[in-house]
Amino acid sequence: MEDTMKMNMQMNFHWGNEATILFKGWPNESTGMYILALLFVFVLAFAMEALSAWPVVKPSMNPIVAGITHASIYSVRICMGYLVMLAVMSFNAGIFIVAVAGHTFGYFIVKASALALAKPAASPA
């Protein structure tokens, strides 16, 4: 029986645009598509962190609606997390770096905005 399926998967970190990220044929060894893949992974990681602190439940909301809203946002975050994880599993060093950078930058923005909102306004002396 002829082996019609060839697996060409790196099992160690490597550089370059000859990686398969999330879908077969993407980024297809194209530099432009590789940059788009890097941007996509960065935005996914950033959005995952941003959604972690998104205040959507108001005190006046029905508890059932509030629970469904939280569960929905949580499921979107989990899907994003798995997509980032699968992208990192391509063992492409560029993808790994932008995933970490996206998470870090997203966490920084979320925490900095939370601290800015929590900081009492300074009164003029």
mmCIF file with all atom_site columns, C-alpha atoms in Angstrom:
data_model
loop_
_atom_site.group_PDB
_atom_site.id
_atom_site.type_symbol
_atom_site.label_atom_id
_atom_site.label_alt_id
_atom_site.label_comp_id
_atom_site.label_asym_id
_atom_site.label_entity_id
_atom_site.label_seq_id
_atom_site.pdbx_PDB_ins_code
_atom_site.Cartn_x
_atom_site.Cartn_y
_atom_site.Cartn_z
_atom_site.occupancy
_atom_site.B_iso_or_equiv
_atom_site.pdbx_formal_charge
_atom_site.auth_seq_id
_atom_site.auth_comp_id
_atom_site.auth_asym_id
_atom_site.auth_atom_id
_atom_site.pdbx_PDB_model_num
ATOM 1   C CA . MET A 1 1   ? 0.000   0.000  0.000  1.00 0.00 ? 1   MET A CA 1
ATOM 2   C CA . GLU A 1 2   ? 1.328   3.369  -1.001 1.00 0.00 ? 2   GLU A CA 1
ATOM 3   C CA . ASP A 1 3   ? 1.831   6.005  1.660  1.00 0.00 ? 3   ASP A CA 1
ATOM 4   C CA . THR A 1 4   ? -0.088  8.994  0.299  1.00 0.00 ? 4   THR A CA 1
ATOM 5   C CA . MET A 1 5   ? 0.122   11.120 3.410  1.00 0.00 ? 5   MET A CA 1
ATOM 6   C CA . LYS A 1 6   ? 3.416   12.758 4.266  1.00 0.00 ? 6   LYS A CA 1
ATOM 7   C CA . MET A 1 7   ? 3.866   14.500 7.585  1.00 0.00 ? 7   MET A CA 1
ATOM 8   C CA . ASN A 1 8   ? 6.359   17.336 7.662  1.00 0.00 ? 8   ASN A CA 1
ATOM 9   C CA . MET A 1 9   ? 6.063   18.620 11.196 1.00 0.00 ? 9   MET A CA 1
ATOM 10  C CA . GLN A 1 10  ? 8.872   20.181 13.175 1.00 0.00 ? 10  GLN A CA 1
ATOM 11  C CA . MET A 1 11  ? 9.272   18.868 16.688 1.00 0.00 ? 11  MET A CA 1
ATOM 12  C CA . ASN A 1 12  ? 11.648  21.597 17.830 1.00 0.00 ? 12  ASN A CA 1
ATOM 13  C CA . PHE A 1 13  ? 11.579  25.377 17.607 1.00 0.00 ? 13  PHE A CA 1
ATOM 14  C CA . HIS A 1 14  ? 12.550  26.768 14.232 1.00 0.00 ? 14  HIS A CA 1
ATOM 15  C CA . TRP A 1 15  ? 12.566  30.130 12.486 1.00 0.00 ? 15  TRP A CA 1
ATOM 16  C CA . GLY A 1 16  ? 11.096  31.041 9.148  1.00 0.00 ? 16  GLY A CA 1
ATOM 17  C CA . ASN A 1 17  ? 7.833   31.181 7.300  1.00 0.00 ? 17  ASN A CA 1
ATOM 18  C CA . GLU A 1 18  ? 7.770   27.513 6.257  1.00 0.00 ? 18  GLU A CA 1
ATOM 19  C CA . ALA A 1 19  ? 5.383   26.517 9.004  1.00 0.00 ? 19  ALA A CA 1
ATOM 20  C CA . THR A 1 20  ? 1.809   25.318 9.034  1.00 0.00 ? 20  THR A CA 1
ATOM 21  C CA . ILE A 1 21  ? -0.188  27.382 11.499 1.00 0.00 ? 21  ILE A CA 1
ATOM 22  C CA . LEU A 1 22  ? -3.744  26.298 12.339 1.00 0.00 ? 22  LEU A CA 1
ATOM 23  C CA . PHE A 1 23  ? -4.728  25.295 8.778  1.00 0.00 ? 23  PHE A CA 1
ATOM 24  C CA . LYS A 1 24  ? -3.061  23.230 6.063  1.00 0.00 ? 24  LYS A CA 1
ATOM 25  C CA . GLY A 1 25  ? -1.375  25.519 3.576  1.00 0.00 ? 25  GLY A CA 1
ATOM 26  C CA . TRP A 1 26  ? -1.345  28.589 5.813  1.00 0.00 ? 26  TRP A CA 1
ATOM 27  C CA . PRO A 1 27  ? 0.827   30.685 5.686  1.00 0.00 ? 27  PRO A CA 1
ATOM 28  C CA . ASN A 1 28  ? 2.060   28.668 2.661  1.00 0.00 ? 28  ASN A CA 1
ATOM 29  C CA . GLU A 1 29  ? 5.697   29.870 2.813  1.00 0.00 ? 29  GLU A CA 1
ATOM 30  C CA . SER A 1 30  ? 4.597   33.376 1.845  1.00 0.00 ? 30  SER A CA 1
ATOM 31  C CA . THR A 1 31  ? 6.178   36.187 3.838  1.00 0.00 ? 31  THR A CA 1
ATOM 32  C CA . GLY A 1 32  ? 3.066   38.339 3.670  1.00 0.00 ? 32  GLY A CA 1
ATOM 33  C CA . MET A 1 33  ? 0.834   35.522 4.900  1.00 0.00 ? 33  MET A CA 1
ATOM 34  C CA . TYR A 1 34  ? 3.363   34.700 7.628  1.00 0.00 ? 34  TYR A CA 1
ATOM 35  C CA . ILE A 1 35  ? 3.217   38.308 8.868  1.00 0.00 ? 35  ILE A CA 1
ATOM 36  C CA . LEU A 1 36  ? -0.589  38.084 8.783  1.00 0.00 ? 36  LEU A CA 1
ATOM 37  C CA . ALA A 1 37  ? -0.392  34.859 10.832 1.00 0.00 ? 37  ALA A CA 1
ATOM 38  C CA . LEU A 1 38  ? 1.858   36.591 13.367 1.00 0.00 ? 38  LEU A CA 1
ATOM 39  C CA . LEU A 1 39  ? -0.602  39.469 13.629 1.00 0.00 ? 39  LEU A CA 1
ATOM 40  C CA . PHE A 1 40  ? -3.531  37.060 13.941 1.00 0.00 ? 40  PHE A CA 1
ATOM 41  C CA . VAL A 1 41  ? -1.913  35.144 16.815 1.00 0.00 ? 41  VAL A CA 1
ATOM 42  C CA . PHE A 1 42  ? -0.944  38.398 18.556 1.00 0.00 ? 42  PHE A CA 1
ATOM 43  C CA . VAL A 1 43  ? -4.510  39.737 18.319 1.00 0.00 ? 43  VAL A CA 1
ATOM 44  C CA . LEU A 1 44  ? -5.954  36.420 19.541 1.00 0.00 ? 44  LEU A CA 1
ATOM 45  C CA . ALA A 1 45  ? -3.676  36.394 22.587 1.00 0.00 ? 45  ALA A CA 1
ATOM 46  C CA . PHE A 1 46  ? -4.345  40.081 23.295 1.00 0.00 ? 46  PHE A CA 1
ATOM 47  C CA . ALA A 1 47  ? -8.116  39.674 22.946 1.00 0.00 ? 47  ALA A CA 1
ATOM 48  C CA . MET A 1 48  ? -8.076  36.672 25.254 1.00 0.00 ? 48  MET A CA 1
ATOM 49  C CA . GLU A 1 49  ? -6.509  38.787 28.001 1.00 0.00 ? 49  GLU A CA 1
ATOM 50  C CA . ALA A 1 50  ? -8.778  41.747 27.275 1.00 0.00 ? 50  ALA A CA 1
ATOM 51  C CA . LEU A 1 51  ? -11.900 39.588 27.569 1.00 0.00 ? 51  LEU A CA 1
ATOM 52  C CA . SER A 1 52  ? -10.774 38.358 30.975 1.00 0.00 ? 52  SER A CA 1
ATOM 53  C CA . ALA A 1 53  ? -11.588 41.722 32.551 1.00 0.00 ? 53  ALA A CA 1
ATOM 54  C CA . TRP A 1 54  ? -14.468 42.889 30.413 1.00 0.00 ? 54  TRP A CA 1
ATOM 55  C CA . PRO A 1 55  ? -17.219 44.010 32.807 1.00 0.00 ? 55  PRO A CA 1
ATOM 56  C CA . VAL A 1 56  ? -20.460 42.942 31.150 1.00 0.00 ? 56  VAL A CA 1
ATOM 57  C CA . VAL A 1 57  ? -22.667 42.162 34.102 1.00 0.00 ? 57  VAL A CA 1
ATOM 58  C CA . LYS A 1 58  ? -24.512 45.059 35.612 1.00 0.00 ? 58  LYS A CA 1
ATOM 59  C CA . PRO A 1 59  ? -26.055 44.819 39.081 1.00 0.00 ? 59  PRO A CA 1
ATOM 60  C CA . SER A 1 60  ? -29.521 45.271 37.606 1.00 0.00 ? 60  SER A CA 1
ATOM 61  C CA . MET A 1 61  ? -29.201 42.247 35.274 1.00 0.00 ? 61  MET A CA 1
ATOM 62  C CA . ASN A 1 62  ? -31.251 39.106 35.713 1.00 0.00 ? 62  ASN A CA 1
ATOM 63  C CA . PRO A 1 63  ? -28.993 36.442 37.317 1.00 0.00 ? 63  PRO A CA 1
ATOM 64  C CA . ILE A 1 64  ? -29.784 33.896 34.570 1.00 0.00 ? 64  ILE A CA 1
ATOM 65  C CA . VAL A 1 65  ? -28.935 36.374 31.811 1.00 0.00 ? 65  VAL A CA 1
ATOM 66  C CA . ALA A 1 66  ? -25.776 37.383 33.699 1.00 0.00 ? 66  ALA A CA 1
ATOM 67  C CA . GLY A 1 67  ? -24.724 33.736 34.012 1.00 0.00 ? 67  GLY A CA 1
ATOM 68  C CA . ILE A 1 68  ? -25.352 33.055 30.326 1.00 0.00 ? 68  ILE A CA 1
ATOM 69  C CA . THR A 1 69  ? -23.397 36.186 29.388 1.00 0.00 ? 69  THR A CA 1
ATOM 70  C CA . HIS A 1 70  ? -20.428 35.183 31.544 1.00 0.00 ? 70  HIS A CA 1
ATOM 71  C CA . ALA A 1 71  ? -20.504 31.622 30.218 1.00 0.00 ? 71  ALA A CA 1
ATOM 72  C CA . SER A 1 72  ? -20.617 32.862 26.620 1.00 0.00 ? 72  SER A CA 1
ATOM 73  C CA . ILE A 1 73  ? -17.639 35.170 27.090 1.00 0.00 ? 73  ILE A CA 1
ATOM 74  C CA . TYR A 1 74  ? -15.778 32.391 28.888 1.00 0.00 ? 74  TYR A CA 1
ATOM 75  C CA . SER A 1 75  ? -16.388 29.981 26.002 1.00 0.00 ? 75  SER A CA 1
ATOM 76  C CA . VAL A 1 76  ? -15.066 32.551 23.503 1.00 0.00 ? 76  VAL A CA 1
ATOM 77  C CA . ARG A 1 77  ? -11.953 33.042 25.680 1.00 0.00 ? 77  ARG A CA 1
ATOM 78  C CA . ILE A 1 78  ? -11.384 29.293 25.871 1.00 0.00 ? 78  ILE A CA 1
ATOM 79  C CA . CYS A 1 79  ? -11.708 28.938 22.083 1.00 0.00 ? 79  CYS A CA 1
ATOM 80  C CA . MET A 1 80  ? -9.189  31.739 21.609 1.00 0.00 ? 80  MET A CA 1
ATOM 81  C CA . GLY A 1 81  ? -6.840  30.088 24.075 1.00 0.00 ? 81  GLY A CA 1
ATOM 82  C CA . TYR A 1 82  ? -6.986  26.770 22.251 1.00 0.00 ? 82  TYR A CA 1
ATOM 83  C CA . LEU A 1 83  ? -6.341  28.485 18.910 1.00 0.00 ? 83  LEU A CA 1
ATOM 84  C CA . VAL A 1 84  ? -3.282  30.236 20.367 1.00 0.00 ? 84  VAL A CA 1
ATOM 85  C CA . MET A 1 85  ? -2.119  26.926 21.841 1.00 0.00 ? 85  MET A CA 1
ATOM 86  C CA . LEU A 1 86  ? -2.490  25.155 18.494 1.00 0.00 ? 86  LEU A CA 1
ATOM 87  C CA . ALA A 1 87  ? -0.590  27.947 16.751 1.00 0.00 ? 87  ALA A CA 1
ATOM 88  C CA . VAL A 1 88  ? 2.257   27.684 19.272 1.00 0.00 ? 88  VAL A CA 1
ATOM 89  C CA . MET A 1 89  ? 2.327   23.925 18.700 1.00 0.00 ? 89  MET A CA 1
ATOM 90  C CA . SER A 1 90  ? 3.630   24.658 15.198 1.00 0.00 ? 90  SER A CA 1
ATOM 91  C CA . PHE A 1 91  ? 6.964   25.127 17.034 1.00 0.00 ? 91  PHE A CA 1
ATOM 92  C CA . ASN A 1 92  ? 7.636   28.285 15.071 1.00 0.00 ? 92  ASN A CA 1
ATOM 93  C CA . ALA A 1 93  ? 9.685   30.656 17.233 1.00 0.00 ? 93  ALA A CA 1
ATOM 94  C CA . GLY A 1 94  ? 8.063   33.753 15.732 1.00 0.00 ? 94  GLY A CA 1
ATOM 95  C CA . ILE A 1 95  ? 4.595   32.485 16.563 1.00 0.00 ? 95  ILE A CA 1
ATOM 96  C CA . PHE A 1 96  ? 5.706   31.651 20.101 1.00 0.00 ? 96  PHE A CA 1
ATOM 97  C CA . ILE A 1 97  ? 7.170   35.130 20.606 1.00 0.00 ? 97  ILE A CA 1
ATOM 98  C CA . VAL A 1 98  ? 4.084   36.982 19.336 1.00 0.00 ? 98  VAL A CA 1
ATOM 99  C CA . ALA A 1 99  ? 1.789   34.748 21.428 1.00 0.00 ? 99  ALA A CA 1
ATOM 100 C CA . VAL A 1 100 ? 3.727   35.606 24.576 1.00 0.00 ? 100 VAL A CA 1
ATOM 101 C CA . ALA A 1 101 ? 3.884   39.277 23.551 1.00 0.00 ? 101 ALA A CA 1
ATOM 102 C CA . GLY A 1 102 ? 0.125   39.370 22.900 1.00 0.00 ? 102 GLY A CA 1
ATOM 103 C CA . HIS A 1 103 ? -0.668  37.849 26.281 1.00 0.00 ? 103 HIS A CA 1
ATOM 104 C CA . THR A 1 104 ? 1.803   40.168 28.024 1.00 0.00 ? 104 THR A CA 1
ATOM 105 C CA . PHE A 1 105 ? 0.603   43.330 26.299 1.00 0.00 ? 105 PHE A CA 1
ATOM 106 C CA . GLY A 1 106 ? -3.044  42.393 26.854 1.00 0.00 ? 106 GLY A CA 1
ATOM 107 C CA . TYR A 1 107 ? -2.417  41.698 30.538 1.00 0.00 ? 107 TYR A CA 1
ATOM 108 C CA . PHE A 1 108 ? -0.555  45.001 30.876 1.00 0.00 ? 108 PHE A CA 1
ATOM 109 C CA . ILE A 1 109 ? -3.383  46.991 29.262 1.00 0.00 ? 109 ILE A CA 1
ATOM 110 C CA . VAL A 1 110 ? -6.041  45.269 31.391 1.00 0.00 ? 110 VAL A CA 1
ATOM 111 C CA . LYS A 1 111 ? -4.161  45.759 34.656 1.00 0.00 ? 111 LYS A CA 1
ATOM 112 C CA . ALA A 1 112 ? -3.046  49.323 33.863 1.00 0.00 ? 112 ALA A CA 1
ATOM 113 C CA . SER A 1 113 ? -6.604  50.369 33.039 1.00 0.00 ? 113 SER A CA 1
ATOM 114 C CA . ALA A 1 114 ? -7.900  48.665 36.186 1.00 0.00 ? 114 ALA A CA 1
ATOM 115 C CA . LEU A 1 115 ? -5.315  50.500 38.290 1.00 0.00 ? 115 LEU A CA 1
ATOM 116 C CA . ALA A 1 116 ? -6.119  53.795 36.577 1.00 0.00 ? 116 ALA A CA 1
ATOM 117 C CA . LEU A 1 117 ? -9.828  53.354 37.327 1.00 0.00 ? 117 LEU A CA 1
ATOM 118 C CA . ALA A 1 118 ? -9.168  52.344 40.929 1.00 0.00 ? 118 ALA A CA 1
ATOM 119 C CA . LYS A 1 119 ? -6.779  55.209 41.637 1.00 0.00 ? 119 LYS A CA 1
ATOM 120 C CA . PRO A 1 120 ? -8.560  58.059 43.414 1.00 0.00 ? 120 PRO A CA 1
ATOM 121 C CA . ALA A 1 121 ? -8.412  61.404 41.660 1.00 0.00 ? 121 ALA A CA 1
ATOM 122 C CA . ALA A 1 122 ? -5.848  63.724 43.180 1.00 0.00 ? 122 ALA A CA 1
ATOM 123 C CA . SER A 1 123 ? -7.399  66.879 44.549 1.00 0.00 ? 123 SER A CA 1
ATOM 124 C CA . PRO A 1 124 ? -5.709  70.151 43.641 1.00 0.00 ? 124 PRO A CA 1
ATOM 125 C CA . ALA A 1 125 ? -3.918  71.710 46.577 1.00 0.00 ? 125 ALA A CA 1
#
